[in-house]
Coordinates of C-alpha atoms in Angstrom, one line a residue:
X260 CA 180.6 181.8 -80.7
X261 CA 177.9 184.3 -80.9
X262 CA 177.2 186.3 -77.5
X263 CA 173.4 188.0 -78.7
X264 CA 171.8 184.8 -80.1
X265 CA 168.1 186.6 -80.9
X266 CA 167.5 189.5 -83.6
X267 CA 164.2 191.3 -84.4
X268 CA 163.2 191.8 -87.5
X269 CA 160.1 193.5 -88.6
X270 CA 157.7 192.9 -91.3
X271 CA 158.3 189.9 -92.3
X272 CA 156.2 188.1 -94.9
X273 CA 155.6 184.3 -93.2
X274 CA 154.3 181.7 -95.9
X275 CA 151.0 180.0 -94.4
X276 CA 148.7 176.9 -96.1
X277 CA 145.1 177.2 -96.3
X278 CA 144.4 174.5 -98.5
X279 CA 145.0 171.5 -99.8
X280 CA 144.1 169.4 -102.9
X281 CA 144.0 165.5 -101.9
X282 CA 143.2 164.9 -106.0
X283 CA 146.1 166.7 -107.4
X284 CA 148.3 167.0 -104.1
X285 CA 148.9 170.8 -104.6
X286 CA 149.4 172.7 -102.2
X287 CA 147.8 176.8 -101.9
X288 CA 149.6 179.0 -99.6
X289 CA 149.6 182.4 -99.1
X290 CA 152.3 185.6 -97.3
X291 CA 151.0 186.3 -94.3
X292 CA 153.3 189.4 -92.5
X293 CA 153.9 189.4 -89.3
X294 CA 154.9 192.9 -87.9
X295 CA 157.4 191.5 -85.6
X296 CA 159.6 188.2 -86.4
X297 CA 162.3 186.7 -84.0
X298 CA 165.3 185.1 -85.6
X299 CA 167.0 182.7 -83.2
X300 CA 170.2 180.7 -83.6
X301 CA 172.2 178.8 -81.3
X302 CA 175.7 179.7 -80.3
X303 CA 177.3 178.4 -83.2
X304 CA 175.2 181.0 -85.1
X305 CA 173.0 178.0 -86.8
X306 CA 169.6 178.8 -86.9
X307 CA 167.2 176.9 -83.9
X308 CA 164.4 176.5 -86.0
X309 CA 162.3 175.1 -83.3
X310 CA 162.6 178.6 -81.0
X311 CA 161.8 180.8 -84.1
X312 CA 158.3 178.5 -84.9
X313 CA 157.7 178.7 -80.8
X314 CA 158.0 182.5 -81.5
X315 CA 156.2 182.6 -84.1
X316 CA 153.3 181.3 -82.7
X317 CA 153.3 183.0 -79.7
X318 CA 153.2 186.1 -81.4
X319 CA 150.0 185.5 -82.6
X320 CA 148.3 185.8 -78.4
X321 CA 151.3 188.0 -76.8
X322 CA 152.2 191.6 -77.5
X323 CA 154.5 192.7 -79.8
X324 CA 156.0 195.8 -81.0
X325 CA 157.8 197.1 -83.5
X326 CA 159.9 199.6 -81.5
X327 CA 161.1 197.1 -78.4
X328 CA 159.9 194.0 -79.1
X329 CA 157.1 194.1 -76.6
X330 CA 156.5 190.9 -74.7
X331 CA 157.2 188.5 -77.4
X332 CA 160.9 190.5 -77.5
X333 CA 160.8 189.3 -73.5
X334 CA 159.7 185.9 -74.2
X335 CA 163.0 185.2 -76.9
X336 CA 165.7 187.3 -74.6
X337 CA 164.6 184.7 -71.7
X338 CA 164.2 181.8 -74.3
X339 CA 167.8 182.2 -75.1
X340 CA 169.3 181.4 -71.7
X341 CA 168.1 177.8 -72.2
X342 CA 168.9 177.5 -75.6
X343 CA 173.0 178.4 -74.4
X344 CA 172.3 175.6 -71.9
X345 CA 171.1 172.7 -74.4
X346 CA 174.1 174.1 -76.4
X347 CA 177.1 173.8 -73.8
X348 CA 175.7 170.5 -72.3
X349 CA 175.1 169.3 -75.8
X350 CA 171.2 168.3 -74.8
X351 CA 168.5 168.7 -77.6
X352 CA 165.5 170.2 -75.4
X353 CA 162.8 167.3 -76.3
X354 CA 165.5 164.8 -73.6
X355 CA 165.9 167.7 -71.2
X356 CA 164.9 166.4 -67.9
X357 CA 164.0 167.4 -64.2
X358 CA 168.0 167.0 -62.8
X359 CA 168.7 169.2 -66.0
X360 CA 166.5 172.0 -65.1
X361 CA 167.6 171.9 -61.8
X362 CA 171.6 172.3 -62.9
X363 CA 169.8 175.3 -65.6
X364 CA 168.7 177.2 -62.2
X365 CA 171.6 176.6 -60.1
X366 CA 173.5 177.9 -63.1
X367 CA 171.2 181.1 -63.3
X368 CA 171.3 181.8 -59.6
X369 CA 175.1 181.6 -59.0
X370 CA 176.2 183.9 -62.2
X371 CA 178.6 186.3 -60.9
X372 CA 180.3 189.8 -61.9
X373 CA 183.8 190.2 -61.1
X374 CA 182.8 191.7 -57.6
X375 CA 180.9 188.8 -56.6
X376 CA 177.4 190.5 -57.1
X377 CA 175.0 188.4 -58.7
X378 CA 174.0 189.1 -62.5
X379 CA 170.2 187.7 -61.9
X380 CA 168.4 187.6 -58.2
X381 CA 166.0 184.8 -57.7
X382 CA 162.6 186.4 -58.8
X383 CA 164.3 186.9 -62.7
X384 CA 165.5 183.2 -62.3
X385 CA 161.8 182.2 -61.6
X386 CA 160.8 184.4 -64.7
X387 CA 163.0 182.4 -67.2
X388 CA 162.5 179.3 -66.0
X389 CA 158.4 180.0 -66.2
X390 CA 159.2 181.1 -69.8
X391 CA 161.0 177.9 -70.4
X392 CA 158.7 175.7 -69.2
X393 CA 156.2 177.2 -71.6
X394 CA 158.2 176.6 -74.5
X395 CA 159.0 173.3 -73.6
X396 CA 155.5 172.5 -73.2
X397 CA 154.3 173.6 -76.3
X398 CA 157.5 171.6 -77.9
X399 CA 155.6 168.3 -76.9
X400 CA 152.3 169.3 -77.7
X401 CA 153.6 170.3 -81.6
X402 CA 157.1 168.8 -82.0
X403 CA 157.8 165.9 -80.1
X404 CA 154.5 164.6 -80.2
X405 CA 155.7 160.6 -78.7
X406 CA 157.7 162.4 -75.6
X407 CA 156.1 163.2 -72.4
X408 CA 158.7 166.2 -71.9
X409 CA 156.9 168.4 -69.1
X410 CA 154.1 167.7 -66.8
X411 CA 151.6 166.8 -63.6
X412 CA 152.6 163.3 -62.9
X413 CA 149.9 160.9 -63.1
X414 CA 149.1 157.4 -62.5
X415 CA 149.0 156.4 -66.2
X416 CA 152.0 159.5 -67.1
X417 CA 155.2 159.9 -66.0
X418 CA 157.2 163.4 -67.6
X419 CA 161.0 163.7 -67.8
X420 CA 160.4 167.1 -66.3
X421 CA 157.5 167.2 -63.2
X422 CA 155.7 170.0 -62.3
X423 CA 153.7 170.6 -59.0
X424 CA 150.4 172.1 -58.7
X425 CA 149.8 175.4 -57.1
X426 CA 146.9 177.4 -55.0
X427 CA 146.5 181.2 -55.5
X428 CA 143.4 183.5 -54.3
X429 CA 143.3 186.9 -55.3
X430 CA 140.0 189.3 -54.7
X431 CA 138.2 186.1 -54.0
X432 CA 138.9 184.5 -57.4
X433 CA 140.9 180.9 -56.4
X434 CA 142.8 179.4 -59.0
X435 CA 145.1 176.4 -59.9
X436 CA 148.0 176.1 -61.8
X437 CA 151.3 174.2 -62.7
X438 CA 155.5 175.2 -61.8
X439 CA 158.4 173.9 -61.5
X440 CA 159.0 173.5 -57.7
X441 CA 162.6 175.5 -57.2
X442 CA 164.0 176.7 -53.8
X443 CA 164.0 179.5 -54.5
X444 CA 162.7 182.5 -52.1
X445 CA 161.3 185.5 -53.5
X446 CA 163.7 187.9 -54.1
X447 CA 164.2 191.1 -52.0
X448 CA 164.2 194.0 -53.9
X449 CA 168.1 195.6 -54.5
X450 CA 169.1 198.7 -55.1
X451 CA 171.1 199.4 -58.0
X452 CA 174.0 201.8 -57.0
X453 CA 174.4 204.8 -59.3
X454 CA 177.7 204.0 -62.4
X455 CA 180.9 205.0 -60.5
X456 CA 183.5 208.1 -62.2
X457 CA 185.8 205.0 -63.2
X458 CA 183.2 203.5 -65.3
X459 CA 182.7 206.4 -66.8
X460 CA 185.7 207.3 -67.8
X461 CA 186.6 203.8 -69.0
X462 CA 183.5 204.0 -71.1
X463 CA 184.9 207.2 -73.0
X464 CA 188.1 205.6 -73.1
X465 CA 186.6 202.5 -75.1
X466 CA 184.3 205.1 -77.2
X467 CA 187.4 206.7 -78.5
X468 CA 188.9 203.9 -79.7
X469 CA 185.3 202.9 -81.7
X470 CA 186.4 206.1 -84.0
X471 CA 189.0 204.4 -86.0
X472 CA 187.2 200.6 -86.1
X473 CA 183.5 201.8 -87.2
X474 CA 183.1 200.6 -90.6
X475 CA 180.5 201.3 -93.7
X476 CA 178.7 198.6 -94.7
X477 CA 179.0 197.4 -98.8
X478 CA 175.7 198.5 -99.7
X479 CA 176.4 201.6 -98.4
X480 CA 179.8 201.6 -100.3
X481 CA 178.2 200.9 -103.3
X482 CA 176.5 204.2 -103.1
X483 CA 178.5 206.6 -101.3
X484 CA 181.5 208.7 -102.6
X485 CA 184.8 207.9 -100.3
X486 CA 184.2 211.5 -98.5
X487 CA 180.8 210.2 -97.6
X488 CA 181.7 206.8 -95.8
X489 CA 184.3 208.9 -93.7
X490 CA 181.0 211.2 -92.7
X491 CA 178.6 208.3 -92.3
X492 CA 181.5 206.7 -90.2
X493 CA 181.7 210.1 -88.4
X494 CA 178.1 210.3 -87.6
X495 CA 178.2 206.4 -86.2
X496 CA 180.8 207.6 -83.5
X497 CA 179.2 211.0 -82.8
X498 CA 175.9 209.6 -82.1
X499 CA 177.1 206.6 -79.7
X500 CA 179.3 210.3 -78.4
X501 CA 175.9 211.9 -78.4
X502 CA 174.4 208.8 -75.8
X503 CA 176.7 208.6 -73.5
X504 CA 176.6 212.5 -73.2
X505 CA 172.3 212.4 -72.9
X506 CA 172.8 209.6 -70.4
X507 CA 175.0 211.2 -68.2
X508 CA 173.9 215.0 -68.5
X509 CA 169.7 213.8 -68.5
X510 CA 169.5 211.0 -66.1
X511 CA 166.8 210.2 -69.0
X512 CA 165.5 206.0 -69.0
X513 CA 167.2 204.5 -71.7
X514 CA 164.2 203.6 -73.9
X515 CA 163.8 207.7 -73.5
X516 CA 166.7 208.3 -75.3
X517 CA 165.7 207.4 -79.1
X518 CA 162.2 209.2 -78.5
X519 CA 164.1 212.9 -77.7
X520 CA 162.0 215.1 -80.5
X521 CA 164.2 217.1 -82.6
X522 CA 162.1 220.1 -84.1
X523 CA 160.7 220.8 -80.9
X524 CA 164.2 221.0 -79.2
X525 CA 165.5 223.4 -81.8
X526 CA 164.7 226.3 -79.5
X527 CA 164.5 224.7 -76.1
X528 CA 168.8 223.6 -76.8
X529 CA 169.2 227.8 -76.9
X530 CA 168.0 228.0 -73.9
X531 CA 170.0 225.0 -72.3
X532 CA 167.0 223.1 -71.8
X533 CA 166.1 219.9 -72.8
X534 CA 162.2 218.2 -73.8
X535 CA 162.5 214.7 -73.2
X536 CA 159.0 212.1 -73.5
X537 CA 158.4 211.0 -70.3
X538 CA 157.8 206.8 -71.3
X539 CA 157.0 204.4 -68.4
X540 CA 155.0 201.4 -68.9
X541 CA 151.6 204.0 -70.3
X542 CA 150.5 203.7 -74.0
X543 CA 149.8 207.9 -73.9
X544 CA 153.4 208.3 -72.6
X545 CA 154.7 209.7 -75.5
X546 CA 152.4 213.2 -75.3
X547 CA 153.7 214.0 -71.9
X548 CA 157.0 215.4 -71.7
X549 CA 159.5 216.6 -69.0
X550 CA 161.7 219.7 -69.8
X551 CA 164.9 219.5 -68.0
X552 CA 167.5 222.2 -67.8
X553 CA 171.3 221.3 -69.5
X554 CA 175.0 223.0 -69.4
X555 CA 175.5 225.1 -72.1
X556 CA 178.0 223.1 -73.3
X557 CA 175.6 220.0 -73.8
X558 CA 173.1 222.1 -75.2
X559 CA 176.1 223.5 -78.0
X560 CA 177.0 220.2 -78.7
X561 CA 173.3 218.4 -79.0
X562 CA 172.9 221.1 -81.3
X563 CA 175.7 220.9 -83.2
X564 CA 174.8 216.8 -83.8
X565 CA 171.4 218.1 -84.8
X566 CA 172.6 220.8 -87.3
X567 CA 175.5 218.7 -88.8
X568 CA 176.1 215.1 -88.2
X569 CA 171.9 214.4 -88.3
X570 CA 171.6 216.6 -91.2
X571 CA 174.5 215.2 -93.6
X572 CA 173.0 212.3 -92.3
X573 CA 169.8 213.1 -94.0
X574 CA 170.8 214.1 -97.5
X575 CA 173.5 211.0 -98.0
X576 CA 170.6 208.6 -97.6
X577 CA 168.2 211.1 -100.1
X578 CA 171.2 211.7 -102.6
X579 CA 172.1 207.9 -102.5
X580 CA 168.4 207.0 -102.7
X581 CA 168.2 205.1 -99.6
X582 CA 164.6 207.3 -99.1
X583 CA 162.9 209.5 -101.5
X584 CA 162.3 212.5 -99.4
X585 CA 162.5 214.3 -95.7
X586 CA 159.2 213.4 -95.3
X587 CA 160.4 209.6 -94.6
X588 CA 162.6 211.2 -91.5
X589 CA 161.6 210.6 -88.0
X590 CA 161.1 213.6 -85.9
X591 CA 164.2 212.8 -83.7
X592 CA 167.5 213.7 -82.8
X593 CA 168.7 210.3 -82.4
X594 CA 168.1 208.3 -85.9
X595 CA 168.8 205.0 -87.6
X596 CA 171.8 205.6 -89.6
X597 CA 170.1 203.2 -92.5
X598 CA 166.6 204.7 -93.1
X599 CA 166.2 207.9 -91.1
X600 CA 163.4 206.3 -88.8
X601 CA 163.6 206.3 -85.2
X602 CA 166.1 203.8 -83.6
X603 CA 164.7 200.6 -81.7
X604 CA 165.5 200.7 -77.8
X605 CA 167.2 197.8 -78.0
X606 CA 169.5 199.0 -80.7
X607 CA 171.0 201.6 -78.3
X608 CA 171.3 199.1 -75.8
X609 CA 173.5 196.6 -78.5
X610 CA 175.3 200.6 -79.2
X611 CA 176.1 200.7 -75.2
X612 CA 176.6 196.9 -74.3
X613 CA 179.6 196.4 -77.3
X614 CA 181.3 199.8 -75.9
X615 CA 180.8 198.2 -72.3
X616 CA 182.4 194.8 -73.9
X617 CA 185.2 197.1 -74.8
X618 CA 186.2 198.0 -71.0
X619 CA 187.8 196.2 -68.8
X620 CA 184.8 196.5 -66.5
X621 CA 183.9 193.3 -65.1
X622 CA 180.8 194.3 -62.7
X623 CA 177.2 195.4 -63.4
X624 CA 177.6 198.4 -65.9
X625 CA 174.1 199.5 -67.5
X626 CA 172.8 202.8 -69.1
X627 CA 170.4 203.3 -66.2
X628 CA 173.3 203.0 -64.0
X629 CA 173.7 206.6 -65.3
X630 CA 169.9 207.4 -64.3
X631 CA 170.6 206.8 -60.9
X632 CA 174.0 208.9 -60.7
X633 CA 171.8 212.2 -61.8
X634 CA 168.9 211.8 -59.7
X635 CA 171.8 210.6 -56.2
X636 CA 173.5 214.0 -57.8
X637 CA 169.7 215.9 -58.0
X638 CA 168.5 215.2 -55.0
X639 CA 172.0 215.9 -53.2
X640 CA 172.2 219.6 -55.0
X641 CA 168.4 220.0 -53.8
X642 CA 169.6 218.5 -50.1
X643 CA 172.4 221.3 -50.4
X644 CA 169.9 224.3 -51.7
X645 CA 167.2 223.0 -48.8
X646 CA 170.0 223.1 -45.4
X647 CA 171.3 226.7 -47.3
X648 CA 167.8 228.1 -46.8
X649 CA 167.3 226.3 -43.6
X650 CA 170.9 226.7 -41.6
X651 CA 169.5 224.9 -38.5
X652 CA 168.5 221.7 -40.6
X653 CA 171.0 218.9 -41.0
X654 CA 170.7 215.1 -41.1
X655 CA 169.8 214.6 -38.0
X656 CA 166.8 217.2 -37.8
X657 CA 165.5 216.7 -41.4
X658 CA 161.7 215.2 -41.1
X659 CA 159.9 213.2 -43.5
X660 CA 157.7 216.3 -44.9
X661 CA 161.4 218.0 -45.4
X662 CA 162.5 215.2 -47.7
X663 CA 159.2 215.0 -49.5
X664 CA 159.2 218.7 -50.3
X665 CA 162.8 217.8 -51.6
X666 CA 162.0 215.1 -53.6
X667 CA 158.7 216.7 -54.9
X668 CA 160.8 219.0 -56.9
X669 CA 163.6 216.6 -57.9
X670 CA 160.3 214.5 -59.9
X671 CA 160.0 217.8 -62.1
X672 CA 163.6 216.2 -63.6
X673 CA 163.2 212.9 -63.3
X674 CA 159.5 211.7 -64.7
X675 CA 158.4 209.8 -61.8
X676 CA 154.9 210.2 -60.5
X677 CA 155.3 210.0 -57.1
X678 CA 158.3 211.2 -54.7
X679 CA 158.1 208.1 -52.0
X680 CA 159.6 206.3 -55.1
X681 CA 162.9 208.1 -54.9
X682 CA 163.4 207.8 -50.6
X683 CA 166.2 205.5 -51.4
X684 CA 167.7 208.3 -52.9
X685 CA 168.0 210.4 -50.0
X686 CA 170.4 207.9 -48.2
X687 CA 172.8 207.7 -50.9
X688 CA 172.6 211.6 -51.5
X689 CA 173.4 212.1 -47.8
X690 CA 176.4 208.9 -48.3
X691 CA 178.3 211.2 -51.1
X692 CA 177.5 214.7 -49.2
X693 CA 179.2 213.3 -46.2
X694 CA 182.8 213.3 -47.7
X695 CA 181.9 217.3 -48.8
X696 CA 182.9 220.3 -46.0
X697 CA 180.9 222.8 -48.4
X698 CA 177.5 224.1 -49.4
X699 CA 179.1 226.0 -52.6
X700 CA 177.4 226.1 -56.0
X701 CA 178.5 222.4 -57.0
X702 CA 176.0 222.2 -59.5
X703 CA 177.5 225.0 -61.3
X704 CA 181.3 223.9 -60.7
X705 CA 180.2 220.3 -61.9
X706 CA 178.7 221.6 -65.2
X707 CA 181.8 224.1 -65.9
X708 CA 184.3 220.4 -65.3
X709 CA 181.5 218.2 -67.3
X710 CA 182.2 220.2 -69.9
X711 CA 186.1 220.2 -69.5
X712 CA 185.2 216.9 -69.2
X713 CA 183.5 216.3 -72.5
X714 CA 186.0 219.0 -74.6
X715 CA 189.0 217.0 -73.3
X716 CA 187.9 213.9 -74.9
X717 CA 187.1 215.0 -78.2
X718 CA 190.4 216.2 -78.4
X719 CA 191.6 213.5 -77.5
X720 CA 189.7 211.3 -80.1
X721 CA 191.3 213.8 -82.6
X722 CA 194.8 213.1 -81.4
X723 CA 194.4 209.2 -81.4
X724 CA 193.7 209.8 -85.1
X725 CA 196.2 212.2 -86.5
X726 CA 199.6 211.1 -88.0
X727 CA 201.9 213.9 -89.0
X728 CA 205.2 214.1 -87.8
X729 CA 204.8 217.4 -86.4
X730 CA 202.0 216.4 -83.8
X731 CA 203.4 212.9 -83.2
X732 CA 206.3 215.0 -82.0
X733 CA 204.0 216.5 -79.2
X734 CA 201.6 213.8 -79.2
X735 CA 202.8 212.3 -76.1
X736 CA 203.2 215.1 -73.5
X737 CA 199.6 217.0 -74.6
X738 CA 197.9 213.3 -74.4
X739 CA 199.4 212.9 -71.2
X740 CA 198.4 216.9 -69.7
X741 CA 195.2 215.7 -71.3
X742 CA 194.6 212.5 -69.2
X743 CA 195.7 214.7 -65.8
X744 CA 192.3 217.5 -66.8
X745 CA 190.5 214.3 -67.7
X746 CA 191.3 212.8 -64.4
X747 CA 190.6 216.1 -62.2
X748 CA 187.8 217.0 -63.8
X749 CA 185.7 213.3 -63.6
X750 CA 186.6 213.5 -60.5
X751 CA 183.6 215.1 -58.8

């Protein structure tokens, strides 16, 4: 059964009639391309033809993009919930009714992690089942033409699915307008906890093991000598390396992390620094930047992804004539292994949710989980630097104006436009400085291990995948010293 049931495809030429000859019954149509084209298919991987026309036509009034899908990429991620529910309860969505929907949200609402948190709280529920309700509406207005799906009950109508009416006023404006009536309260606002060491290391763990399973596709197999599928496979595993390493070191938003400029970085990475686009939600984002400082290490191996993975990268797809030039490269370090052209958001995400699905982790596990481990590990370093200039401050002493002062200069790293949005921050800050009796240089001591950290790994990637007799003889005791420097070091 297939797990991702929507794919995004762009440019795609959509076949449209504009007229018709009632003498001769010939049909004219014409290609009409659509930037951005949702293919849908239901768990069985058969294609749900019905979704993809809904899609379709909603992309002619919603927003759309290229890079993430925009709204209409929203719309078919929330479409597919109920598509998986038609499919298990073997229900075609024209004879979905009221009870139905009712079992769909209980069904939303009580999906658990392993640790008993809930995947979904009750204002996302509300959001799918709003997008649902669209689509079904527009099934019976353009599909199931003799049904009476979803509706206001009325005298003279009665709909297999009822929706209520509903009051709003806003800025003096009333206005009226249909749901589905759900229990449901408003949700209160969690905070997601920053991805614990374990995760971590179990994310590595999995990454390693990616190595040796990465394959070449066969149009690429046509075209590349033997030595260069071993590289392109080699560039595959150093670039989902290269994520994990951004994510963790950065504390960038994932959709940040494919828009890293490369030429610009070239002499920022001497320096251990890092320019990274600021993107939140503004159409300008991409012009403002934050420049963050890095290890050394992190900035050696960026570097050396830039100057030999990216770059063998680039002249296999010239010499194989996958592009004609350098000039159809995408100024950044993080590229589609394909075409050269900047990698879709939600293609890293796939990159980082099939190494999750290699773990054994069974809770909520998501790259800005990482996010919020380096600004908890920022704004404790900057709570450590404050008390060291200030002795007689402490927890108990520290006044609002002290923490904004703090979190002022922890926004330099993090791109947010206002420091009242990271308060949270400070209690889970002051949560992991509580089990530390020091005030030492811990950013510098975590750096020196991160790096440990990072060199430890590779070398153990290069182990898993080494067969001579000679090292298999030693194979087991270095692996094992290995794990122990691993374990100390991803520790802190």
């Amino acid at each position: 059964m297939k797990k991702q049931l929507y794919k995004q495809i762009n440019d795609v030429d959509i076949p449209i009639l504009y007229h018709f000859d009632s003498d001769t019954g010939e049909i004219f149509s014409k290609l009409n391309k659509l930037p951005v084209y949702y293919s849908i298919v239901w768990p069985n991987g058969t294609p749900c033809l019905i979704a993809e026309l809904y899609l379709t036509e909603k992309s002619k009034v919603v927003k759309s993009s290229k890079k993430d899908g925009g709204t209409l990429g929203n719309i078919a991620k929330n479409l597919t919930h109920l598509i998986k529910f038609c499919y298990k309860e073997n229900i075609d969505p024209t004879e979905l009714t009221h009870k139905d929907i009712d079992d769909f949200i209980d069904e939303l609402s009580n999906e658990k992690y392993d640790d008993y948190t809930h995947i979904r709280n009750n204002d996302t529920v509300k959001k799918i089942i709003a997008y649902c309700i669209d689509f079904l509406i527009w099934l019976q207005k353009n599909i199931a033409l003799d049904r009476r799906i979803v509706g206001l009950d009325t005298k003279r109508d009665r709909y297999q699915i009822k929706l209520v009416e509903k009051h709003s006023s806003h800025n003096g404006v009333s206005r009226t307008y249909t749901v589905f009536p759900t229990v449901l309260p408003s949700a209160t606002k969690t905070i997601v906890k920053p991805i614990p060491t374990a995760h971590i290391k179990k994310l590595w763990d999995a990454l390693a093991i990616t190595k040796s399973s990465t394959k070449v596709s066969n149009k690429f197999k046509k075209r590349f000598t033997k030595q260069q599928q071993s590289d392109h496979r080699e560039y595959m595993f150093k670039r989902r390396e290269l994520q994990l390493v951004l994510l963790d070191a950065t504390g960038l938003r994932p959709q940040e992390l494919t828009t890293i400029e490369c030429s610009t970085n070239l002499d920022n990475l001497t320096k251990s620094r890092l320019s990274i686009p600021t993107l939140k939600r503004r159409e300008d984002s991409k012009e403002n930047s934050r420049v963050i400082p890095i290890s050394k290490h992190v900035a050696i191996k960026i570097e050396l992804f830039i100057k030999i993975h990216r770059e063998k990268l680039i002249d296999r797809l010239i010499k194989a004539k996958f592009i004609k030039s350098r000039a159809q490269i995408d100024d950044v370090i993080y590229l589609n292994a394909e075409n050269g052209k900047e990698v879709i958001p939600d293609a890293a995400y796939q990159e980082f949710r099939r190494l999750r699905v290699k773990t054994d982790i069974n809770q909520k596990t998501c790259q800005s989980m990482f996010r919020h481990r380096f600004i908890t590990n920022m704004v404790k370093l900057h709570l450590i630097g404050f008390m060291d200039k200030s002795p007689l401050k402490n927890r108990q002493s520290m006044n609002e104006n002290d923490y904004r002062t703090i979190l002022t200069k922890v926004t330099k790293f993090t791109g947010h436009k206002l420091p009242d949005s990271l308060l949270h921050y400070i209690d889970l800050a002051w949560e992991e400085l509580d089990v530390f009796a020091y005030t030492c240089e811990v950013k510098a001591l975590q750096d020196k291990l991160k790096s440990i950290y990072y060199i430890v790994h590779s070398i153990k990637s290069t182990f898993s995948q080494v067969g001579t007799k000679k090292l298999n003889l030693m194979k087991d005791d270095l692996m094992q010293q290995l794990i122990e420097i691993e374990e100390l070091s991803s520790s802190l």
